[in-house]
Amino acid sequence: MSAQITLSDGEWKLMKLLWESEPRTIAEMVSALEKDVGWSKTTIFVMLKRLIAKGAVRVDDTGKIQKYYPLIVKDDVAPAETDSFLSRVYDGSVGMMISALAGRHALSEDDLTALRKILLDAENKKEER
């Protein structure tokens, strides 16, 4: 079920906070996002309501302060988001994306080392089949 959930950019920001540390209150989320986006308590509350409706977040309102918990894990929604991004921006081509990053010198030495390892591992797994 969670693989079918799609998240807006703003919802990703809230989910990342919840994945980093749970539970969180609205006040904690406002404080954490203040410098980055400056969202009001009302904006965050509306977004949390949408995430609850999607089945991505649950709220515990048994105490004085509402606490929010993630119901999905990043690894369940990231592949669909990655596919969506690649499809929208690079016509589904990982090669075109890497070429664009390399063309504007956006890849660090660490990135290049990691990519070489990923490609080598993928090649080795392919040969094992």
mmCIF file of N, CA and C in Angstrom:
data_model
loop_
_atom_site.group_PDB
_atom_site.id
_atom_site.type_symbol
_atom_site.label_atom_id
_atom_site.label_comp_id
_atom_site.label_asym_id
_atom_site.label_seq_id
_atom_site.Cartn_x
_atom_site.Cartn_y
_atom_site.Cartn_z
ATOM 1 N N MET A 1 0.808 -1.201 0.000
ATOM 2 C CA MET A 1 0.000 0.000 0.000
ATOM 3 C C MET A 1 0.851 1.265 0.000
ATOM 4 N N SER A 2 1.894 1.326 0.833
ATOM 5 C CA SER A 2 2.684 2.535 0.962
ATOM 6 C C SER A 2 3.422 2.893 -0.319
ATOM 7 N N ALA A 3 3.716 1.908 -1.159
ATOM 8 C CA ALA A 3 4.414 2.197 -2.406
ATOM 9 C C ALA A 3 3.535 3.035 -3.325
ATOM 10 N N GLN A 4 2.217 3.028 -3.132
ATOM 11 C CA GLN A 4 1.306 3.792 -3.968
ATOM 12 C C GLN A 4 1.133 5.223 -3.468
ATOM 13 N N ILE A 5 1.622 5.533 -2.294
ATOM 14 C CA ILE A 5 1.509 6.880 -1.749
ATOM 15 C C ILE A 5 2.518 7.778 -2.444
ATOM 16 N N THR A 6 2.031 8.902 -2.947
ATOM 17 C CA THR A 6 2.924 9.898 -3.521
ATOM 18 C C THR A 6 2.948 11.110 -2.597
ATOM 19 N N LEU A 7 4.095 11.712 -2.508
ATOM 20 C CA LEU A 7 4.281 12.840 -1.606
ATOM 21 C C LEU A 7 4.692 14.079 -2.385
ATOM 22 N N SER A 8 4.091 15.214 -2.011
ATOM 23 C CA SER A 8 4.517 16.489 -2.588
ATOM 24 C C SER A 8 5.873 16.859 -1.982
ATOM 25 N N ASP A 9 6.510 17.878 -2.530
ATOM 26 C CA ASP A 9 7.803 18.315 -1.990
ATOM 27 C C ASP A 9 7.678 18.704 -0.523
ATOM 28 N N GLY A 10 6.621 19.422 -0.187
ATOM 29 C CA GLY A 10 6.408 19.819 1.202
ATOM 30 C C GLY A 10 6.164 18.637 2.114
ATOM 31 N N GLU A 11 5.396 17.685 1.628
ATOM 32 C CA GLU A 11 5.135 16.480 2.422
ATOM 33 C C GLU A 11 6.418 15.695 2.662
ATOM 34 N N TRP A 12 7.305 15.681 1.665
ATOM 35 C CA TRP A 12 8.607 15.023 1.851
ATOM 36 C C TRP A 12 9.377 15.674 2.996
ATOM 37 N N LYS A 13 9.335 16.999 3.069
ATOM 38 C CA LYS A 13 10.045 17.701 4.145
ATOM 39 C C LYS A 13 9.517 17.267 5.516
ATOM 40 N N LEU A 14 8.201 17.191 5.645
ATOM 41 C CA LEU A 14 7.618 16.762 6.919
ATOM 42 C C LEU A 14 7.946 15.304 7.219
ATOM 43 N N MET A 15 7.851 14.455 6.203
ATOM 44 C CA MET A 15 8.140 13.037 6.422
ATOM 45 C C MET A 15 9.607 12.851 6.819
ATOM 46 N N LYS A 16 10.506 13.591 6.199
ATOM 47 C CA LYS A 16 11.925 13.473 6.557
ATOM 48 C C LYS A 16 12.149 13.811 8.026
ATOM 49 N N LEU A 17 11.439 14.828 8.519
ATOM 50 C CA LEU A 17 11.536 15.158 9.941
ATOM 51 C C LEU A 17 11.059 13.999 10.804
ATOM 52 N N LEU A 18 9.938 13.409 10.419
ATOM 53 C CA LEU A 18 9.389 12.295 11.195
ATOM 54 C C LEU A 18 10.267 11.059 11.096
ATOM 55 N N TRP A 19 10.880 10.827 9.951
ATOM 56 C CA TRP A 19 11.779 9.680 9.814
ATOM 57 C C TRP A 19 13.044 9.888 10.638
ATOM 58 N N GLU A 20 13.487 11.129 10.759
ATOM 59 C CA GLU A 20 14.692 11.420 11.550
ATOM 60 C C GLU A 20 14.448 11.190 13.036
ATOM 61 N N SER A 21 13.276 11.597 13.512
ATOM 62 C CA SER A 21 12.981 11.502 14.940
ATOM 63 C C SER A 21 11.475 11.498 15.145
ATOM 64 N N GLU A 22 10.997 10.482 15.797
ATOM 65 C CA GLU A 22 9.565 10.396 16.071
ATOM 66 C C GLU A 22 9.343 10.088 17.540
ATOM 67 N N PRO A 23 8.242 10.495 18.090
ATOM 68 C CA PRO A 23 7.230 11.361 17.491
ATOM 69 C C PRO A 23 7.693 12.808 17.504
ATOM 70 N N ARG A 24 6.951 13.632 16.773
ATOM 71 C CA ARG A 24 7.201 15.072 16.758
ATOM 72 C C ARG A 24 5.880 15.798 16.964
ATOM 73 N N THR A 25 5.981 16.952 17.580
ATOM 74 C CA THR A 25 4.818 17.820 17.734
ATOM 75 C C THR A 25 4.844 18.853 16.608
ATOM 76 N N ILE A 26 3.727 19.549 16.427
ATOM 77 C CA ILE A 26 3.701 20.605 15.419
ATOM 78 C C ILE A 26 4.722 21.682 15.768
ATOM 79 N N ALA A 27 4.806 22.036 17.048
ATOM 80 C CA ALA A 27 5.770 23.065 17.463
ATOM 81 C C ALA A 27 7.203 22.657 17.097
ATOM 82 N N GLU A 28 7.538 21.397 17.288
ATOM 83 C CA GLU A 28 8.874 20.917 16.932
ATOM 84 C C GLU A 28 9.106 21.005 15.427
ATOM 85 N N MET A 29 8.064 20.701 14.650
ATOM 86 C CA MET A 29 8.207 20.765 13.198
ATOM 87 C C MET A 29 8.328 22.211 12.718
ATOM 88 N N VAL A 30 7.543 23.114 13.318
ATOM 89 C CA VAL A 30 7.648 24.535 12.963
ATOM 90 C C VAL A 30 9.065 25.018 13.232
ATOM 91 N N SER A 31 9.599 24.679 14.393
ATOM 92 C CA SER A 31 10.951 25.087 14.766
ATOM 93 C C SER A 31 12.000 24.503 13.820
ATOM 94 N N ALA A 32 11.861 23.224 13.491
ATOM 95 C CA ALA A 32 12.837 22.550 12.630
ATOM 96 C C ALA A 32 12.829 23.102 11.206
ATOM 97 N N LEU A 33 11.671 23.560 10.733
ATOM 98 C CA LEU A 33 11.550 24.036 9.351
ATOM 99 C C LEU A 33 11.614 25.557 9.228
ATOM 100 N N GLU A 34 11.749 26.239 10.345
ATOM 101 C CA GLU A 34 11.695 27.700 10.357
ATOM 102 C C GLU A 34 12.705 28.341 9.399
ATOM 103 N N LYS A 35 13.953 27.943 9.480
ATOM 104 C CA LYS A 35 14.988 28.553 8.634
ATOM 105 C C LYS A 35 14.853 28.135 7.178
ATOM 106 N N ASP A 36 14.455 26.881 6.949
ATOM 107 C CA ASP A 36 14.387 26.337 5.592
ATOM 108 C C ASP A 36 13.203 26.903 4.805
ATOM 109 N N VAL A 37 12.005 26.811 5.371
ATOM 110 C CA VAL A 37 10.815 27.209 4.622
ATOM 111 C C VAL A 37 9.935 28.223 5.335
ATOM 112 N N GLY A 38 10.062 28.354 6.642
ATOM 113 C CA GLY A 38 9.291 29.332 7.392
ATOM 114 C C GLY A 38 7.790 29.102 7.411
ATOM 115 N N TRP A 39 7.371 27.842 7.357
ATOM 116 C CA TRP A 39 5.940 27.547 7.367
ATOM 117 C C TRP A 39 5.323 27.852 8.725
ATOM 118 N N SER A 40 4.072 28.284 8.696
ATOM 119 C CA SER A 40 3.335 28.538 9.922
ATOM 120 C C SER A 40 2.808 27.227 10.489
ATOM 121 N N LYS A 41 2.359 27.311 11.731
ATOM 122 C CA LYS A 41 1.742 26.160 12.382
ATOM 123 C C LYS A 41 0.535 25.680 11.579
ATOM 124 N N THR A 42 -0.237 26.616 11.062
ATOM 125 C CA THR A 42 -1.432 26.271 10.281
ATOM 126 C C THR A 42 -1.061 25.507 9.015
ATOM 127 N N THR A 43 -0.028 25.959 8.317
ATOM 128 C CA THR A 43 0.413 25.285 7.091
ATOM 129 C C THR A 43 0.835 23.852 7.390
ATOM 130 N N ILE A 44 1.607 23.682 8.431
ATOM 131 C CA ILE A 44 2.075 22.342 8.798
ATOM 132 C C ILE A 44 0.904 21.471 9.221
ATOM 133 N N PHE A 45 -0.042 22.027 9.955
ATOM 134 C CA PHE A 45 -1.219 21.269 10.383
ATOM 135 C C PHE A 45 -2.018 20.775 9.174
ATOM 136 N N VAL A 46 -2.220 21.645 8.189
ATOM 137 C CA VAL A 46 -2.958 21.260 6.976
ATOM 138 C C VAL A 46 -2.220 20.142 6.239
ATOM 139 N N MET A 47 -0.898 20.269 6.132
ATOM 140 C CA MET A 47 -0.119 19.234 5.443
ATOM 141 C C MET A 47 -0.165 17.914 6.205
ATOM 142 N N LEU A 48 -0.110 17.981 7.526
ATOM 143 C CA LEU A 48 -0.211 16.758 8.329
ATOM 144 C C LEU A 48 -1.572 16.094 8.143
ATOM 145 N N LYS A 49 -2.624 16.886 8.045
ATOM 146 C CA LYS A 49 -3.970 16.326 7.803
ATOM 147 C C LYS A 49 -3.994 15.563 6.480
ATOM 148 N N ARG A 50 -3.341 16.125 5.465
ATOM 149 C CA ARG A 50 -3.274 15.430 4.172
ATOM 150 C C ARG A 50 -2.489 14.131 4.286
ATOM 151 N N LEU A 51 -1.380 14.171 5.027
ATOM 152 C CA LEU A 51 -0.574 12.965 5.214
ATOM 153 C C LEU A 51 -1.335 11.907 6.003
ATOM 154 N N ILE A 52 -2.127 12.331 6.955
ATOM 155 C CA ILE A 52 -2.966 11.386 7.708
ATOM 156 C C ILE A 52 -3.998 10.762 6.774
ATOM 157 N N ALA A 53 -4.622 11.579 5.937
ATOM 158 C CA ALA A 53 -5.625 11.077 4.988
ATOM 159 C C ALA A 53 -5.015 10.092 3.993
ATOM 160 N N LYS A 54 -3.762 10.285 3.640
ATOM 161 C CA LYS A 54 -3.059 9.382 2.717
ATOM 162 C C LYS A 54 -2.613 8.095 3.402
ATOM 163 N N GLY A 55 -2.643 8.074 4.724
ATOM 164 C CA GLY A 55 -2.169 6.902 5.447
ATOM 165 C C GLY A 55 -0.673 6.919 5.688
ATOM 166 N N ALA A 56 -0.055 8.085 5.575
ATOM 167 C CA ALA A 56 1.395 8.195 5.741
ATOM 168 C C ALA A 56 1.791 8.560 7.167
ATOM 169 N N VAL A 57 0.867 9.163 7.908
ATOM 170 C CA VAL A 57 1.147 9.660 9.258
ATOM 171 C C VAL A 57 -0.032 9.317 10.156
ATOM 172 N N ARG A 58 0.287 9.116 11.439
ATOM 173 C CA ARG A 58 -0.781 8.966 12.429
ATOM 174 C C ARG A 58 -0.543 9.972 13.536
ATOM 175 N N VAL A 59 -1.622 10.352 14.194
ATOM 176 C CA VAL A 59 -1.532 11.307 15.288
ATOM 177 C C VAL A 59 -1.980 10.630 16.572
ATOM 178 N N ASP A 60 -1.246 10.892 17.637
ATOM 179 C CA ASP A 60 -1.625 10.437 18.971
ATOM 180 C C ASP A 60 -2.095 11.676 19.724
ATOM 181 N N ASP A 61 -3.383 11.748 19.955
ATOM 182 C CA ASP A 61 -3.929 12.916 20.644
ATOM 183 C C ASP A 61 -4.468 12.562 22.023
ATOM 184 N N THR A 62 -3.895 11.540 22.633
ATOM 185 C CA THR A 62 -4.359 11.121 23.959
ATOM 186 C C THR A 62 -3.813 12.012 25.065
ATOM 187 N N GLY A 63 -2.729 12.712 24.826
ATOM 188 C CA GLY A 63 -2.152 13.598 25.838
ATOM 189 C C GLY A 63 -2.557 15.035 25.576
ATOM 190 N N LYS A 64 -1.910 15.942 26.278
ATOM 191 C CA LYS A 64 -2.196 17.370 26.111
ATOM 192 C C LYS A 64 -1.714 17.883 24.764
ATOM 193 N N ILE A 65 -0.619 17.306 24.275
ATOM 194 C CA ILE A 65 -0.023 17.754 23.014
ATOM 195 C C ILE A 65 -0.103 16.619 21.992
ATOM 196 N N GLN A 66 -0.556 16.950 20.788
ATOM 197 C CA GLN A 66 -0.629 15.951 19.726
ATOM 198 C C GLN A 66 0.776 15.591 19.264
ATOM 199 N N LYS A 67 0.988 14.292 19.069
ATOM 200 C CA LYS A 67 2.269 13.787 18.582
ATOM 201 C C LYS A 67 2.031 13.043 17.276
ATOM 202 N N TYR A 68 2.931 13.256 16.336
ATOM 203 C CA TYR A 68 2.792 12.682 15.003
ATOM 204 C C TYR A 68 3.877 11.649 14.750
ATOM 205 N N TYR A 69 3.455 10.541 14.141
ATOM 206 C CA TYR A 69 4.335 9.400 13.847
ATOM 207 C C TYR A 69 4.220 9.034 12.370
ATOM 208 N N PRO A 70 5.316 8.619 11.747
ATOM 209 C CA PRO A 70 5.227 8.135 10.365
ATOM 210 C C PRO A 70 4.623 6.727 10.339
ATOM 211 N N LEU A 71 3.793 6.465 9.358
ATOM 212 C CA LEU A 71 3.237 5.119 9.152
ATOM 213 C C LEU A 71 3.895 4.420 7.967
ATOM 214 N N ILE A 72 4.665 5.157 7.212
ATOM 215 C CA ILE A 72 5.374 4.585 6.062
ATOM 216 C C ILE A 72 6.864 4.758 6.297
ATOM 217 N N VAL A 73 7.642 3.942 5.616
ATOM 218 C CA VAL A 73 9.093 4.073 5.693
ATOM 219 C C VAL A 73 9.604 4.617 4.358
ATOM 220 N N LYS A 74 10.678 5.358 4.446
ATOM 221 C CA LYS A 74 11.240 6.012 3.260
ATOM 222 C C LYS A 74 11.523 5.015 2.141
ATOM 223 N N ASP A 75 12.075 3.863 2.500
ATOM 224 C CA ASP A 75 12.426 2.864 1.485
ATOM 225 C C ASP A 75 11.217 2.332 0.724
ATOM 226 N N ASP A 76 10.012 2.493 1.291
ATOM 227 C CA ASP A 76 8.805 2.037 0.598
ATOM 228 C C ASP A 76 8.308 3.039 -0.436
ATOM 229 N N VAL A 77 8.575 4.325 -0.228
ATOM 230 C CA VAL A 77 8.071 5.339 -1.155
ATOM 231 C C VAL A 77 9.145 5.926 -2.064
ATOM 232 N N ALA A 78 10.411 5.806 -1.684
ATOM 233 C CA ALA A 78 11.488 6.402 -2.475
ATOM 234 C C ALA A 78 11.591 5.841 -3.902
ATOM 235 N N PRO A 79 11.455 4.524 -4.112
ATOM 236 C CA PRO A 79 11.580 4.027 -5.493
ATOM 237 C C PRO A 79 10.554 4.629 -6.456
ATOM 238 N N ALA A 80 9.308 4.737 -6.025
ATOM 239 C CA ALA A 80 8.281 5.317 -6.898
ATOM 240 C C ALA A 80 8.570 6.793 -7.159
ATOM 241 N N GLU A 81 9.044 7.499 -6.141
ATOM 242 C CA GLU A 81 9.391 8.913 -6.306
ATOM 243 C C GLU A 81 10.574 9.061 -7.257
ATOM 244 N N THR A 82 11.545 8.173 -7.139
ATOM 245 C CA THR A 82 12.708 8.200 -8.027
ATOM 246 C C THR A 82 12.273 7.959 -9.463
ATOM 247 N N ASP A 83 11.436 6.949 -9.665
ATOM 248 C CA ASP A 83 10.938 6.655 -11.011
ATOM 249 C C ASP A 83 10.150 7.833 -11.580
ATOM 250 N N SER A 84 9.340 8.459 -10.745
ATOM 251 C CA SER A 84 8.540 9.605 -11.179
ATOM 252 C C SER A 84 9.445 10.765 -11.598
ATOM 253 N N PHE A 85 10.452 11.045 -10.775
ATOM 254 C CA PHE A 85 11.401 12.116 -11.095
ATOM 255 C C PHE A 85 12.133 11.825 -12.398
ATOM 256 N N LEU A 86 12.673 10.626 -12.523
ATOM 257 C CA LEU A 86 13.410 10.273 -13.741
ATOM 258 C C LEU A 86 12.515 10.378 -14.968
ATOM 259 N N SER A 87 11.288 9.925 -14.838
ATOM 260 C CA SER A 87 10.358 9.975 -15.957
ATOM 261 C C SER A 87 10.034 11.409 -16.359
ATOM 262 N N ARG A 88 9.753 12.247 -15.365
ATOM 263 C CA ARG A 88 9.385 13.645 -15.639
ATOM 264 C C ARG A 88 10.538 14.448 -16.218
ATOM 265 N N VAL A 89 11.716 14.286 -15.648
ATOM 266 C CA VAL A 89 12.826 15.177 -15.970
ATOM 267 C C VAL A 89 13.752 14.609 -17.044
ATOM 268 N N TYR A 90 13.990 13.298 -17.023
ATOM 269 C CA TYR A 90 14.986 12.695 -17.917
ATOM 270 C C TYR A 90 14.421 11.567 -18.776
ATOM 271 N N ASP A 91 13.133 11.595 -19.017
ATOM 272 C CA ASP A 91 12.485 10.573 -19.846
ATOM 273 C C ASP A 91 12.818 9.158 -19.392
ATOM 274 N N GLY A 92 13.015 8.995 -18.090
ATOM 275 C CA GLY A 92 13.277 7.681 -17.530
ATOM 276 C C GLY A 92 14.720 7.211 -17.628
ATOM 277 N N SER A 93 15.609 8.068 -18.100
ATOM 278 C CA SER A 93 16.989 7.661 -18.350
ATOM 279 C C SER A 93 17.932 8.075 -17.223
ATOM 280 N N VAL A 94 18.473 7.081 -16.526
ATOM 281 C CA VAL A 94 19.486 7.341 -15.504
ATOM 282 C C VAL A 94 20.738 7.917 -16.174
ATOM 283 N N GLY A 95 21.077 7.407 -17.332
ATOM 284 C CA GLY A 95 22.253 7.881 -18.065
ATOM 285 C C GLY A 95 22.160 9.364 -18.390
ATOM 286 N N MET A 96 20.980 9.817 -18.815
ATOM 287 C CA MET A 96 20.799 11.239 -19.116
ATOM 288 C C MET A 96 20.962 12.085 -17.849
ATOM 289 N N MET A 97 20.479 11.581 -16.730
ATOM 290 C CA MET A 97 20.608 12.318 -15.476
ATOM 291 C C MET A 97 22.080 12.443 -15.077
ATOM 292 N N ILE A 98 22.804 11.325 -15.123
ATOM 293 C CA ILE A 98 24.225 11.342 -14.759
ATOM 294 C C ILE A 98 24.998 12.243 -15.716
ATOM 295 N N SER A 99 24.672 12.185 -16.994
ATOM 296 C CA SER A 99 25.326 13.028 -17.989
ATOM 297 C C SER A 99 25.089 14.508 -17.687
ATOM 298 N N ALA A 100 23.865 14.848 -17.296
ATOM 299 C CA ALA A 100 23.543 16.238 -16.955
ATOM 300 C C ALA A 100 24.337 16.690 -15.738
ATOM 301 N N LEU A 101 24.434 15.829 -14.736
ATOM 302 C CA LEU A 101 25.195 16.171 -13.529
ATOM 303 C C LEU A 101 26.684 16.313 -13.841
ATOM 304 N N ALA A 102 27.205 15.384 -14.631
ATOM 305 C CA ALA A 102 28.622 15.437 -14.984
ATOM 306 C C ALA A 102 28.912 16.657 -15.856
ATOM 307 N N GLY A 103 27.999 16.969 -16.754
ATOM 308 C CA GLY A 103 28.186 18.095 -17.667
ATOM 309 C C GLY A 103 28.268 19.436 -16.967
ATOM 310 N N ARG A 104 27.646 19.539 -15.823
ATOM 311 C CA ARG A 104 27.723 20.810 -15.087
ATOM 312 C C ARG A 104 28.625 20.691 -13.863
ATOM 313 N N HIS A 105 29.455 19.666 -13.861
ATOM 314 C CA HIS A 105 30.474 19.447 -12.820
ATOM 315 C C HIS A 105 29.857 19.383 -11.425
ATOM 316 N N ALA A 106 28.718 18.715 -11.317
ATOM 317 C CA ALA A 106 28.010 18.614 -10.043
ATOM 318 C C ALA A 106 28.385 17.356 -9.260
ATOM 319 N N LEU A 107 29.272 16.539 -9.808
ATOM 320 C CA LEU A 107 29.661 15.301 -9.142
ATOM 321 C C LEU A 107 31.026 15.473 -8.473
ATOM 322 N N SER A 108 31.060 15.247 -7.171
ATOM 323 C CA SER A 108 32.318 15.330 -6.424
ATOM 324 C C SER A 108 33.118 14.048 -6.646
ATOM 325 N N GLU A 109 34.342 14.041 -6.176
ATOM 326 C CA GLU A 109 35.164 12.831 -6.262
ATOM 327 C C GLU A 109 34.494 11.690 -5.491
ATOM 328 N N ASP A 110 33.902 12.000 -4.331
ATOM 329 C CA ASP A 110 33.186 10.977 -3.559
ATOM 330 C C ASP A 110 32.012 10.417 -4.354
ATOM 331 N N ASP A 111 31.282 11.307 -5.053
ATOM 332 C CA ASP A 111 30.168 10.857 -5.888
ATOM 333 C C ASP A 111 30.664 9.924 -6.991
ATOM 334 N N LEU A 112 31.748 10.307 -7.639
ATOM 335 C CA LEU A 112 32.287 9.489 -8.729
ATOM 336 C C LEU A 112 32.752 8.129 -8.216
ATOM 337 N N THR A 113 33.404 8.123 -7.065
ATOM 338 C CA THR A 113 33.851 6.860 -6.461
ATOM 339 C C THR A 113 32.647 5.976 -6.141
ATOM 340 N N ALA A 114 31.615 6.572 -5.568
ATOM 341 C CA ALA A 114 30.409 5.814 -5.227
ATOM 342 C C ALA A 114 29.732 5.271 -6.488
ATOM 343 N N LEU A 115 29.674 6.080 -7.540
ATOM 344 C CA LEU A 115 29.071 5.626 -8.798
ATOM 345 C C LEU A 115 29.854 4.469 -9.412
ATOM 346 N N ARG A 116 31.167 4.554 -9.386
ATOM 347 C CA ARG A 116 31.986 3.459 -9.913
ATOM 348 C C ARG A 116 31.694 2.158 -9.159
ATOM 349 N N LYS A 117 31.606 2.255 -7.835
ATOM 350 C CA LYS A 117 31.325 1.070 -7.014
ATOM 351 C C LYS A 117 29.926 0.517 -7.320
ATOM 352 N N ILE A 118 28.944 1.398 -7.431
ATOM 353 C CA ILE A 118 27.575 0.971 -7.745
ATOM 354 C C ILE A 118 27.545 0.244 -9.087
ATOM 355 N N LEU A 119 28.199 0.819 -10.083
ATOM 356 C CA LEU A 119 28.209 0.206 -11.417
ATOM 357 C C LEU A 119 28.948 -1.127 -11.415
ATOM 358 N N LEU A 120 30.056 -1.196 -10.720
ATOM 359 C CA LEU A 120 30.816 -2.444 -10.630
ATOM 360 C C LEU A 120 29.986 -3.519 -9.928
ATOM 361 N N ASP A 121 29.335 -3.156 -8.822
ATOM 362 C CA ASP A 121 28.477 -4.109 -8.105
ATOM 363 C C ASP A 121 27.335 -4.594 -8.995
ATOM 364 N N ALA A 122 26.717 -3.672 -9.727
ATOM 365 C CA ALA A 122 25.616 -4.038 -10.615
ATOM 366 C C ALA A 122 26.099 -4.970 -11.722
ATOM 367 N N GLU A 123 27.273 -4.695 -12.243
ATOM 368 C CA GLU A 123 27.850 -5.536 -13.291
ATOM 369 C C GLU A 123 28.133 -6.942 -12.752
ATOM 370 N N ASN A 124 28.691 -7.012 -11.546
ATOM 371 C CA ASN A 124 28.988 -8.312 -10.937
ATOM 372 C C ASN A 124 27.716 -9.109 -10.669
ATOM 373 N N LYS A 125 26.669 -8.449 -10.217
ATOM 374 C CA LYS A 125 25.391 -9.145 -9.955
ATOM 375 C C LYS A 125 24.786 -9.651 -11.242
ATOM 376 N N LYS A 126 24.934 -8.882 -12.307
ATOM 377 C CA LYS A 126 24.399 -9.283 -13.606
ATOM 378 C C LYS A 126 25.124 -10.536 -14.102
ATOM 379 N N GLU A 127 26.426 -10.586 -13.893
ATOM 380 C CA GLU A 127 27.214 -11.742 -14.324
ATOM 381 C C GLU A 127 26.885 -12.989 -13.516
ATOM 382 N N GLU A 128 26.462 -12.802 -12.259
ATOM 383 C CA GLU A 128 26.120 -13.940 -11.385
ATOM 384 C C GLU A 128 24.842 -14.647 -11.814
ATOM 385 N N ARG A 129 24.003 -13.951 -12.536
ATOM 386 C CA ARG A 129 22.709 -14.535 -12.951
ATOM 387 C C ARG A 129 22.876 -15.554 -14.001
#
